[in-house]
Amino acid sequence: MSFELKVKQFIEQEQLIQQDDHLLIAVSGGVDSMALLHYFVKTKTQWGIEIAAVHVDHMLRGEASAQDRAFVQQYCDEHGVTLHARAIPIPEIIAVENGNSQLICRRERYRYFEEIVQKTNATKLVTAHHADDQLESVLMALTKNATVNGMQGIRSQRIFNKKSLIRPFLTVTKSEIWEYLQKQGQNYREDASNEKDAYMRNRFRHHVVPLLKAENPRVAEQVCHFTKHLQEDDALLMTLAQDIFSKTVTKNSENMYSLEIKAIQLVPLALQRRLVLILLNYLYKDSSTIQSYALLTSLLKLCDTTAGNAEVHMPEGFIAVRRYGNLTIQKNVSTQLNTFTDKKLILSANEWTTLANGVRLYIAELPELASELLTDTAQLFYFNASKLTLPLYVRVRKEGDRMLLKGMDQSKRLSRLFIDEKIPLNERNSWPLLVSQTDEVVAVIGVRMGVYFSTTARPNDDTVLIVD
């Protein structure tokens, strides 16, 4: 089967292109992207589409980088293709951030791609990923993470800036692309950095892949079939998992989710894994975090039992806590609430205050209590403002804190109250407390209210605290 026919069948099978599409083709000047650009120059009329090209000079190779841009510009001029190009000072960015050069290059490159997609109203961004890239990606995923997500490799299309990113060459190998470009009599630019073993992908490309191809010359194609089947199987299981997720996982706030462990234990392990992956996709943007085998395993282990309390500290300040058969994942409250240790959070009248654990507080005078403030979950606590002068404050626990409770002659130590109320040890030093202007603890928010408050309005009560 010819190269053109193979690509055409793949595009049709995957439904990558529709008539009247405006394709923005990412072109570096290398063999893969030049073959991609040339293929669409030849076939754009056949597909009924418009094309343009986009190029980024990373300024990492001095004059050679500039010559890459000039080479791509010359090709585009000769073939009537509009080229959008930009030089991005990657060395300066690396010097400031001191980060991974490959990740920074990719981030800045795709930022520019997003900008041009938006500017030109292109319907799809097109990249030249091919079957050998797929093989390398699967091998790297197997080496690093070995999660089901990672083993699915590169997809033929994905959402990009509310449009699509497509990869029409994913079915053909590097050698097939090279042969195609040679037959077309087209030239390309070599990137000397591709020969270096500094990058993981290059090491696999230079040393591991040749061994596999010696065993089976069609190994890249075989891996493409494998990833395709894996993607199809996973799509079905993810649909089932998404349905279960919507019924068993509760979103309490922007960064807080909870679920009953027994409900998760009722579904097969294959779906449990995907429930966790769905949750991680809500929490994180970084694919390496989402696909972390260690993180996935740790969270699944928390769901092994409902007995006892346990926690797992996650990336970016999240924490997963198992307590009384319930699993809660949220931003580490102790990290966020510790900002109140030295500086209290002011709780003023007539405005909502949202705490780090998602609880909202509002103080209103009784005659002005508006019905729209009251949700189905709101709790009302009435008090007399002459005895508990506004504003109130929120802070975390300090050594020696006590609180006077209704029906008691003497105040109770908070350390004892936390034990009696079964507050987990790891949460006690970060639990939000409501305090007066004299720094007296008047409520442990969400646990117990002090003597100043009543759940029913008393004759002298003129103010209400809403906890939601």
Tab-separated table of C-alpha atoms in Angstrom:
chain	number	residue	atom	x	y	z
A	1	MET	CA	0.000	0.000	0.000
A	2	SER	CA	1.363	3.424	-0.950
A	3	PHE	CA	2.218	6.010	1.676
A	4	GLU	CA	-0.511	8.418	0.489
A	5	LEU	CA	-3.209	5.728	0.535
A	6	LYS	CA	-2.162	4.529	3.984
A	7	VAL	CA	-2.412	8.038	5.413
A	8	LYS	CA	-5.698	8.705	3.591
A	9	GLN	CA	-7.304	5.555	5.003
A	10	PHE	CA	-6.130	6.422	8.513
A	11	ILE	CA	-7.548	9.951	8.273
A	12	GLU	CA	-10.897	8.570	7.078
A	13	GLN	CA	-10.978	5.778	9.653
A	14	GLU	CA	-10.237	8.176	12.524
A	15	GLN	CA	-12.384	10.958	11.033
A	16	LEU	CA	-9.552	13.428	11.481
A	17	ILE	CA	-10.537	15.855	8.719
A	18	GLN	CA	-13.823	17.270	7.493
A	19	GLN	CA	-14.484	19.342	4.406
A	20	ASP	CA	-13.856	23.081	4.899
A	21	ASP	CA	-11.432	22.465	7.760
A	22	HIS	CA	-8.725	25.089	8.222
A	23	LEU	CA	-5.579	23.203	9.243
A	24	LEU	CA	-2.654	24.821	11.044
A	25	ILE	CA	0.344	22.549	10.431
A	26	ALA	CA	3.210	22.619	12.933
A	27	VAL	CA	6.475	22.592	10.972
A	28	SER	CA	9.969	22.478	12.465
A	29	GLY	CA	11.793	21.913	9.178
A	30	GLY	CA	12.689	18.292	10.003
A	31	VAL	CA	11.836	15.299	7.844
A	32	ASP	CA	8.558	14.435	9.613
A	33	SER	CA	6.988	17.878	9.593
A	34	MET	CA	8.170	18.726	6.081
A	35	ALA	CA	6.600	15.500	4.818
A	36	LEU	CA	3.399	16.421	6.681
A	37	LEU	CA	3.288	19.906	5.170
A	38	HIS	CA	4.066	18.599	1.674
A	39	TYR	CA	1.377	15.905	1.949
A	40	PHE	CA	-1.304	18.505	2.659
A	41	VAL	CA	0.003	20.905	0.007
A	42	LYS	CA	-0.571	18.079	-2.480
A	43	THR	CA	-3.930	16.874	-1.131
A	44	LYS	CA	-5.666	20.020	0.186
A	45	THR	CA	-7.908	20.231	-2.879
A	46	GLN	CA	-8.793	16.553	-2.560
A	47	TRP	CA	-9.799	17.065	1.080
A	48	GLY	CA	-11.511	20.401	0.442
A	49	ILE	CA	-9.528	22.231	3.126
A	50	GLU	CA	-7.388	25.310	3.728
A	51	ILE	CA	-3.904	25.043	5.212
A	52	ALA	CA	-1.397	27.311	6.928
A	53	ALA	CA	1.870	26.537	8.709
A	54	VAL	CA	3.285	27.539	12.092
A	55	HIS	CA	6.954	27.455	13.125
A	56	VAL	CA	8.815	28.203	16.364
A	57	ASP	CA	12.492	29.099	16.551
A	58	HIS	CA	13.575	28.104	20.080
A	59	MET	CA	16.864	30.030	19.660
A	60	LEU	CA	18.780	27.097	21.146
A	61	ARG	CA	21.099	26.454	18.187
A	62	GLY	CA	22.045	29.961	17.152
A	63	GLU	CA	22.313	30.469	13.408
A	64	ALA	CA	21.144	26.901	12.711
A	65	SER	CA	17.774	27.684	14.324
A	66	ALA	CA	17.391	30.826	12.232
A	67	GLN	CA	18.222	28.843	9.095
A	68	ASP	CA	15.482	26.317	9.968
A	69	ARG	CA	12.968	29.158	9.954
A	70	ALA	CA	14.314	30.533	6.656
A	71	PHE	CA	14.105	27.063	5.100
A	72	VAL	CA	10.459	26.615	6.124
A	73	GLN	CA	9.646	30.166	4.967
A	74	GLN	CA	11.160	29.489	1.551
A	75	TYR	CA	9.117	26.305	1.104
A	76	CYS	CA	5.918	28.089	2.137
A	77	ASP	CA	6.612	31.001	-0.242
A	78	GLU	CA	7.189	28.600	-3.128
A	79	HIS	CA	3.939	26.713	-2.452
A	80	GLY	CA	1.668	29.585	-1.513
A	81	VAL	CA	1.299	28.618	2.142
A	82	THR	CA	0.925	31.279	4.839
A	83	LEU	CA	3.560	30.788	7.566
A	84	HIS	CA	3.189	32.056	11.128
A	85	ALA	CA	6.589	32.083	12.843
A	86	ARG	CA	8.109	33.380	16.046
A	87	ALA	CA	11.524	33.277	17.722
A	88	ILE	CA	11.168	32.526	21.446
A	89	PRO	CA	14.221	33.140	23.692
A	90	ILE	CA	14.169	29.745	25.377
A	91	PRO	CA	17.730	30.097	26.796
A	92	GLU	CA	16.630	33.217	28.700
A	93	ILE	CA	13.526	31.489	30.048
A	94	ILE	CA	15.581	28.474	31.155
A	95	ALA	CA	18.056	30.788	32.915
A	96	VAL	CA	15.234	32.417	34.874
A	97	GLU	CA	13.238	29.264	35.673
A	98	ASN	CA	16.121	26.784	35.894
A	99	GLY	CA	13.713	24.131	34.604
A	100	ASN	CA	13.664	21.208	32.191
A	101	SER	CA	14.574	22.564	28.744
A	102	GLN	CA	12.383	20.091	26.844
A	103	LEU	CA	9.319	20.855	28.975
A	104	ILE	CA	9.886	24.599	28.674
A	105	CYS	CA	10.292	24.320	24.893
A	106	ARG	CA	7.084	22.336	24.596
A	107	ARG	CA	5.136	24.716	26.860
A	108	GLU	CA	6.238	27.841	24.993
A	109	ARG	CA	5.780	26.228	21.594
A	110	TYR	CA	2.208	25.152	22.314
A	111	ARG	CA	1.379	28.535	23.835
A	112	TYR	CA	2.294	30.069	20.493
A	113	PHE	CA	0.306	27.415	18.645
A	114	GLU	CA	-2.735	28.274	20.795
A	115	GLU	CA	-2.290	31.953	20.006
A	116	ILE	CA	-2.201	31.331	16.244
A	117	VAL	CA	-5.122	28.891	16.330
A	118	GLN	CA	-7.137	31.603	18.043
A	119	LYS	CA	-5.886	34.371	15.773
A	120	THR	CA	-6.498	32.529	12.504
A	121	ASN	CA	-9.626	30.694	13.645
A	122	ALA	CA	-8.039	27.433	12.506
A	123	THR	CA	-10.216	24.400	13.176
A	124	LYS	CA	-7.360	21.991	13.831
A	125	LEU	CA	-3.687	21.950	14.764
A	126	VAL	CA	-1.764	19.205	12.946
A	127	THR	CA	1.459	17.589	14.198
A	128	ALA	CA	3.722	14.984	12.587
A	129	HIS	CA	3.784	12.311	15.328
A	130	HIS	CA	4.252	8.893	13.744
A	131	ALA	CA	4.298	5.177	14.596
A	132	ASP	CA	7.902	5.257	15.874
A	133	ASP	CA	6.957	8.095	18.230
A	134	GLN	CA	4.124	5.885	19.477
A	135	LEU	CA	6.513	2.995	20.112
A	136	GLU	CA	8.930	5.243	22.013
A	137	SER	CA	6.104	6.761	24.079
A	138	VAL	CA	4.802	3.363	25.162
A	139	LEU	CA	8.312	2.176	26.080
A	140	MET	CA	8.943	5.323	28.130
A	141	ALA	CA	5.568	5.000	29.871
A	142	LEU	CA	6.334	1.376	30.675
A	143	THR	CA	9.692	2.395	32.114
A	144	LYS	CA	8.412	5.358	34.144
A	145	ASN	CA	4.816	4.718	35.233
A	146	ALA	CA	3.213	1.672	33.593
A	147	THR	CA	-0.333	2.917	34.221
A	148	VAL	CA	-3.184	2.033	31.871
A	149	ASN	CA	-3.383	5.705	30.925
A	150	GLY	CA	0.283	5.954	30.014
A	151	MET	CA	0.327	2.693	28.068
A	152	GLN	CA	-2.325	4.040	25.693
A	153	GLY	CA	0.344	6.255	24.163
A	154	ILE	CA	-0.347	9.078	21.744
A	155	ARG	CA	-3.923	9.514	20.499
A	156	SER	CA	-4.801	10.295	16.906
A	157	GLN	CA	-6.722	13.365	18.072
A	158	ARG	CA	-7.431	15.324	21.234
A	159	ILE	CA	-9.006	18.574	22.335
A	160	PHE	CA	-6.725	21.574	21.881
A	161	ASN	CA	-7.758	25.105	22.887
A	162	LYS	CA	-11.438	24.186	22.344
A	163	LYS	CA	-10.511	22.965	18.843
A	164	SER	CA	-8.709	19.740	17.848
A	165	LEU	CA	-5.141	18.527	17.574
A	166	ILE	CA	-4.790	15.749	14.983
A	167	ARG	CA	-1.943	13.378	14.065
A	168	PRO	CA	-2.514	11.970	10.545
A	169	PHE	CA	0.920	10.262	10.389
A	170	LEU	CA	0.403	8.107	13.487
A	171	THR	CA	-0.092	5.055	11.285
A	172	VAL	CA	3.186	5.367	9.312
A	173	THR	CA	6.772	4.799	10.404
A	174	LYS	CA	9.747	7.130	10.352
A	175	SER	CA	11.321	5.223	7.466
A	176	GLU	CA	8.097	5.411	5.427
A	177	ILE	CA	7.982	9.174	5.964
A	178	TRP	CA	11.617	9.552	4.890
A	179	GLU	CA	11.066	7.450	1.760
A	180	TYR	CA	7.969	9.488	0.875
A	181	LEU	CA	9.820	12.794	1.147
A	182	GLN	CA	12.722	11.445	-0.915
A	183	LYS	CA	10.374	10.294	-3.699
A	184	GLN	CA	8.793	13.732	-3.712
A	185	GLY	CA	12.221	15.281	-4.223
A	186	GLN	CA	11.811	17.473	-1.163
A	187	ASN	CA	14.554	18.487	1.246
A	188	TYR	CA	14.511	18.929	5.025
A	189	ARG	CA	16.673	20.236	7.872
A	190	GLU	CA	18.590	18.048	10.325
A	191	ASP	CA	18.473	18.954	14.034
A	192	ALA	CA	21.836	18.030	15.557
A	193	SER	CA	20.269	17.752	19.034
A	194	ASN	CA	18.366	14.667	17.856
A	195	GLU	CA	21.663	12.767	17.802
A	196	LYS	CA	22.427	13.422	21.465
A	197	ASP	CA	21.618	10.891	24.194
A	198	ALA	CA	20.872	13.613	26.753
A	199	TYR	CA	17.125	13.079	26.388
A	200	MET	CA	15.276	9.915	27.368
A	201	ARG	CA	13.407	9.671	24.069
A	202	ASN	CA	16.659	9.864	22.128
A	203	ARG	CA	18.180	7.068	24.207
A	204	PHE	CA	15.249	4.796	23.435
A	205	ARG	CA	15.368	5.827	19.770
A	206	HIS	CA	19.076	5.150	19.400
A	207	HIS	CA	19.564	2.055	21.556
A	208	VAL	CA	16.325	0.266	22.471
A	209	VAL	CA	14.138	0.604	19.375
A	210	PRO	CA	16.811	-0.805	16.986
A	211	LEU	CA	16.963	-3.978	19.108
A	212	LEU	CA	13.189	-4.380	18.924
A	213	LYS	CA	13.143	-3.752	15.182
A	214	ALA	CA	15.841	-6.380	14.743
A	215	GLU	CA	13.432	-8.864	16.327
A	216	ASN	CA	10.413	-7.577	14.397
A	217	PRO	CA	10.781	-4.855	11.728
A	218	ARG	CA	7.057	-4.056	12.117
A	219	VAL	CA	7.165	-3.581	15.882
A	220	ALA	CA	6.114	0.081	15.619
A	221	GLU	CA	2.998	-0.860	13.656
A	222	GLN	CA	2.224	-3.654	16.136
A	223	VAL	CA	2.407	-1.199	19.028
A	224	CYS	CA	0.064	1.173	17.176
A	225	HIS	CA	-2.492	-1.662	16.885
A	226	PHE	CA	-1.999	-2.455	20.578
A	227	THR	CA	-2.525	1.162	21.720
A	228	LYS	CA	-5.581	1.522	19.482
A	229	HIS	CA	-7.230	-1.554	21.009
A	230	LEU	CA	-6.254	-0.418	24.499
A	231	GLN	CA	-7.767	3.017	23.863
A	232	GLU	CA	-11.022	1.454	22.631
A	233	ASP	CA	-11.276	-0.903	25.608
A	234	ASP	CA	-10.459	1.889	28.022
A	235	ALA	CA	-13.064	4.184	26.463
A	236	LEU	CA	-15.783	1.648	27.338
A	237	LEU	CA	-14.503	1.149	30.881
A	238	MET	CA	-14.148	4.910	31.391
A	239	THR	CA	-17.775	5.400	30.328
A	240	LEU	CA	-18.850	2.895	32.976
A	241	ALA	CA	-16.523	4.486	35.534
A	242	GLN	CA	-17.807	7.978	34.780
A	243	ASP	CA	-21.371	6.834	35.473
A	244	ILE	CA	-20.298	5.322	38.811
A	245	PHE	CA	-18.208	8.421	39.617
A	246	SER	CA	-21.229	10.717	39.232
A	247	LYS	CA	-23.187	8.548	41.679
A	248	THR	CA	-20.522	7.907	44.321
A	249	VAL	CA	-18.174	10.927	44.389
A	250	THR	CA	-19.342	14.241	45.849
A	251	LYS	CA	-17.724	17.566	44.993
A	252	ASN	CA	-17.888	19.562	48.232
A	253	SER	CA	-15.996	22.601	46.958
A	254	GLU	CA	-13.625	23.613	44.178
A	255	ASN	CA	-10.748	21.530	45.557
A	256	MET	CA	-12.548	19.021	47.775
A	257	TYR	CA	-14.057	15.644	46.875
A	258	SER	CA	-15.435	12.887	49.101
A	259	LEU	CA	-16.707	9.341	48.638
A	260	GLU	CA	-17.921	6.392	50.663
A	261	ILE	CA	-15.270	3.665	50.575
A	262	LYS	CA	-17.829	0.838	50.758
A	263	ALA	CA	-19.455	2.120	47.563
A	264	ILE	CA	-16.094	2.003	45.766
A	265	GLN	CA	-15.346	-1.493	47.059
A	266	LEU	CA	-18.526	-2.786	45.384
A	267	VAL	CA	-17.134	-2.197	41.871
A	268	PRO	CA	-14.383	-4.248	40.148
A	269	LEU	CA	-10.779	-3.158	40.630
A	270	ALA	CA	-10.493	-2.164	36.937
A	271	LEU	CA	-13.238	0.424	37.506
A	272	GLN	CA	-11.786	1.492	40.864
A	273	ARG	CA	-8.554	2.418	39.079
A	274	ARG	CA	-10.464	4.504	36.570
A	275	LEU	CA	-12.492	6.232	39.275
A	276	VAL	CA	-9.212	7.395	40.798
A	277	LEU	CA	-7.922	8.487	37.377
A	278	ILE	CA	-11.085	10.534	36.762
A	279	LEU	CA	-10.581	12.222	40.119
A	280	LEU	CA	-6.914	12.946	39.399
A	281	ASN	CA	-7.922	14.517	36.091
A	282	TYR	CA	-10.129	16.937	38.006
A	283	LEU	CA	-7.326	17.812	40.429
A	284	TYR	CA	-4.301	18.050	38.132
A	285	LYS	CA	-3.288	19.268	34.692
A	286	ASP	CA	0.147	17.643	34.597
A	287	SER	CA	-0.095	14.281	32.808
A	288	SER	CA	2.877	12.808	34.688
A	289	THR	CA	1.037	13.375	37.978
A	290	ILE	CA	-2.230	11.954	36.641
A	291	GLN	CA	-0.416	8.893	35.316
A	292	SER	CA	1.694	8.287	38.433
A	293	TYR	CA	1.531	4.579	39.320
A	294	ALA	CA	2.707	5.282	42.883
A	295	LEU	CA	-0.037	7.856	43.452
A	296	LEU	CA	-2.724	5.618	41.948
A	297	THR	CA	-1.616	2.670	44.093
A	298	SER	CA	-1.507	4.765	47.274
A	299	LEU	CA	-5.062	6.038	46.797
A	300	LEU	CA	-6.403	2.581	45.986
A	301	LYS	CA	-4.742	1.235	49.129
A	302	LEU	CA	-6.643	3.802	51.217
A	303	CYS	CA	-9.842	2.200	49.891
A	304	ASP	CA	-8.798	-1.334	50.880
A	305	THR	CA	-10.493	-0.974	54.265
A	306	THR	CA	-12.880	1.275	56.163
A	307	ALA	CA	-11.150	0.584	59.476
A	308	GLY	CA	-9.027	3.253	61.123
A	309	ASN	CA	-7.784	6.600	59.916
A	310	ALA	CA	-5.055	7.086	57.325
A	311	GLU	CA	-3.825	9.745	54.921
A	312	VAL	CA	-1.764	10.187	51.774
A	313	HIS	CA	-0.003	13.452	50.979
A	314	MET	CA	-0.363	14.207	47.270
A	315	PRO	CA	1.368	16.632	44.862
A	316	GLU	CA	0.526	20.361	44.852
A	317	GLY	CA	-0.612	20.419	48.475
A	318	PHE	CA	-3.513	17.961	48.225
A	319	ILE	CA	-4.156	15.375	50.925
A	320	ALA	CA	-6.320	12.245	50.873
A	321	VAL	CA	-7.756	11.282	54.272
A	322	ARG	CA	-9.627	8.099	55.203
A	323	ARG	CA	-11.875	8.601	58.233
A	324	TYR	CA	-14.821	6.527	59.442
A	325	GLY	CA	-15.270	4.779	56.096
A	326	ASN	CA	-15.154	8.035	54.141
A	327	LEU	CA	-12.358	9.187	51.814
A	328	THR	CA	-11.851	12.937	51.412
A	329	ILE	CA	-9.398	14.555	49.016
A	330	GLN	CA	-8.771	18.269	49.383
A	331	LYS	CA	-6.130	20.947	49.544
A	332	ASN	CA	-4.098	20.379	52.684
A	333	VAL	CA	-6.114	22.385	55.195
A	334	SER	CA	-3.203	22.633	57.625
A	335	THR	CA	-1.098	24.315	54.931
A	336	GLN	CA	-3.784	26.852	54.112
A	337	LEU	CA	-5.183	27.529	57.569
A	338	ASN	CA	-1.788	28.026	59.151
A	339	THR	CA	-1.863	31.493	57.598
A	340	PHE	CA	-4.314	32.298	60.423
A	341	THR	CA	-1.855	31.299	63.161
A	342	ASP	CA	-0.306	34.724	63.392
A	343	LYS	CA	-2.914	36.706	61.480
A	344	LYS	CA	-6.596	36.078	62.091
A	345	LEU	CA	-9.155	35.999	59.324
A	346	ILE	CA	-11.681	38.792	59.895
A	347	LEU	CA	-15.329	37.799	59.779
A	348	SER	CA	-17.359	40.947	59.111
A	349	ALA	CA	-21.104	41.426	58.818
A	350	ASN	CA	-23.059	41.157	55.569
A	351	GLU	CA	-20.450	39.344	53.493
A	352	TRP	CA	-19.589	35.711	52.847
A	353	THR	CA	-16.256	34.374	54.077
A	354	THR	CA	-15.094	31.058	52.590
A	355	LEU	CA	-12.648	28.976	54.605
A	356	ALA	CA	-9.967	26.731	53.126
A	357	ASN	CA	-12.042	23.616	53.898
A	358	GLY	CA	-14.919	24.951	51.792
A	359	VAL	CA	-17.178	26.046	54.691
A	360	ARG	CA	-18.808	29.473	54.189
A	361	LEU	CA	-19.699	31.898	56.984
A	362	TYR	CA	-22.049	34.905	56.952
A	363	ILE	CA	-23.126	37.257	59.757
A	364	ALA	CA	-26.401	39.187	59.397
A	365	GLU	CA	-28.625	41.276	61.613
A	366	LEU	CA	-31.928	39.485	62.194
A	367	PRO	CA	-34.226	42.125	60.700
A	368	GLU	CA	-32.088	42.088	57.532
A	369	LEU	CA	-31.812	38.317	57.142
A	370	ALA	CA	-32.542	37.746	53.452
A	371	SER	CA	-34.124	34.468	52.363
A	372	GLU	CA	-31.700	34.104	49.430
A	373	LEU	CA	-28.879	33.617	51.964
A	374	LEU	CA	-30.466	30.404	53.193
A	375	THR	CA	-29.648	27.236	51.281
A	376	ASP	CA	-30.850	23.708	52.066
A	377	THR	CA	-27.560	23.005	53.862
A	378	ALA	CA	-27.282	26.284	55.804
A	379	GLN	CA	-27.166	26.147	59.617
A	380	LEU	CA	-28.296	29.178	61.678
A	381	PHE	CA	-26.807	30.140	65.039
A	382	TYR	CA	-28.357	33.137	66.829
A	383	PHE	CA	-26.529	35.446	69.277
A	384	ASN	CA	-26.652	38.865	70.930
A	385	ALA	CA	-24.146	41.308	69.416
A	386	SER	CA	-23.842	43.251	72.689
A	387	LYS	CA	-22.341	40.142	74.322
A	388	LEU	CA	-20.327	39.044	71.296
A	389	THR	CA	-19.159	42.228	69.596
A	390	LEU	CA	-18.403	42.232	65.862
A	391	PRO	CA	-16.202	41.650	64.018
A	392	LEU	CA	-15.377	38.060	64.872
A	393	TYR	CA	-12.258	36.252	63.717
A	394	VAL	CA	-11.172	32.823	62.471
A	395	ARG	CA	-7.875	31.220	63.474
A	396	VAL	CA	-6.404	27.812	64.255
A	397	ARG	CA	-5.801	26.299	67.683
A	398	LYS	CA	-3.221	27.628	70.135
A	399	GLU	CA	-1.812	25.962	73.219
A	400	GLY	CA	-4.200	26.238	76.173
A	401	ASP	CA	-7.323	27.115	74.156
A	402	ARG	CA	-10.609	26.495	75.992
A	403	MET	CA	-14.301	27.087	75.209
A	404	LEU	CA	-17.356	27.563	77.417
A	405	LEU	CA	-20.217	25.254	76.387
A	406	LYS	CA	-23.895	25.556	77.228
A	407	GLY	CA	-24.766	23.839	80.513
A	408	MET	CA	-21.193	23.845	81.809
A	409	ASP	CA	-19.840	25.919	84.698
A	410	GLN	CA	-16.255	25.772	83.490
A	411	SER	CA	-14.739	26.055	80.026
A	412	LYS	CA	-13.535	22.864	78.317
A	413	ARG	CA	-10.059	22.311	76.928
A	414	LEU	CA	-10.156	22.106	73.119
A	415	SER	CA	-7.661	19.253	73.222
A	416	ARG	CA	-10.279	17.224	75.157
A	417	LEU	CA	-13.138	18.424	72.936
A	418	PHE	CA	-11.316	17.260	69.804
A	419	ILE	CA	-10.850	13.816	71.347
A	420	ASP	CA	-14.501	13.589	72.410
A	421	GLU	CA	-15.687	14.680	68.955
A	422	LYS	CA	-13.336	12.181	67.241
A	423	ILE	CA	-11.486	14.845	65.236
A	424	PRO	CA	-8.479	13.119	63.569
A	425	LEU	CA	-5.159	13.977	65.181
A	426	ASN	CA	-3.715	15.292	61.915
A	427	GLU	CA	-6.552	17.846	61.581
A	428	ARG	CA	-6.682	19.262	65.114
A	429	ASN	CA	-3.991	21.911	64.713
A	430	SER	CA	-5.584	23.221	61.512
A	431	TRP	CA	-9.273	23.140	62.421
A	432	PRO	CA	-10.909	26.602	62.039
A	433	LEU	CA	-11.987	28.246	65.287
A	434	LEU	CA	-14.276	31.252	65.692
A	435	VAL	CA	-12.909	33.724	68.245
A	436	SER	CA	-14.063	37.018	69.787
A	437	GLN	CA	-12.265	40.343	69.813
A	438	THR	CA	-10.642	39.283	73.104
A	439	ASP	CA	-9.394	36.082	71.388
A	440	GLU	CA	-11.838	33.896	73.338
A	441	VAL	CA	-12.806	30.732	71.430
A	442	VAL	CA	-16.577	30.899	70.884
A	443	ALA	CA	-17.047	28.053	68.367
A	444	VAL	CA	-15.240	25.123	66.786
A	445	ILE	CA	-16.665	25.558	63.298
A	446	GLY	CA	-18.565	22.527	62.085
A	447	VAL	CA	-18.150	20.722	65.446
A	448	ARG	CA	-19.515	22.601	68.508
A	449	MET	CA	-20.848	26.097	69.159
A	450	GLY	CA	-20.098	27.888	72.424
A	451	VAL	CA	-22.446	29.268	75.009
A	452	TYR	CA	-23.083	32.523	73.116
A	453	PHE	CA	-24.979	30.733	70.308
A	454	SER	CA	-28.417	29.122	70.069
A	455	THR	CA	-30.070	27.165	67.258
A	456	THR	CA	-33.344	29.000	67.983
A	457	ALA	CA	-33.700	32.769	68.294
A	458	ARG	CA	-33.925	33.945	71.935
A	459	PRO	CA	-35.677	37.184	72.953
A	460	ASN	CA	-32.443	39.189	73.162
A	461	ASP	CA	-30.769	37.699	70.061
A	462	ASP	CA	-30.345	40.290	67.291
A	463	THR	CA	-27.734	38.668	65.018
A	464	VAL	CA	-27.321	35.342	63.257
A	465	LEU	CA	-24.274	33.384	62.052
A	466	ILE	CA	-24.928	31.306	58.927
A	467	VAL	CA	-22.661	28.282	58.430
A	468	ASP	CA	-22.937	26.651	55.008
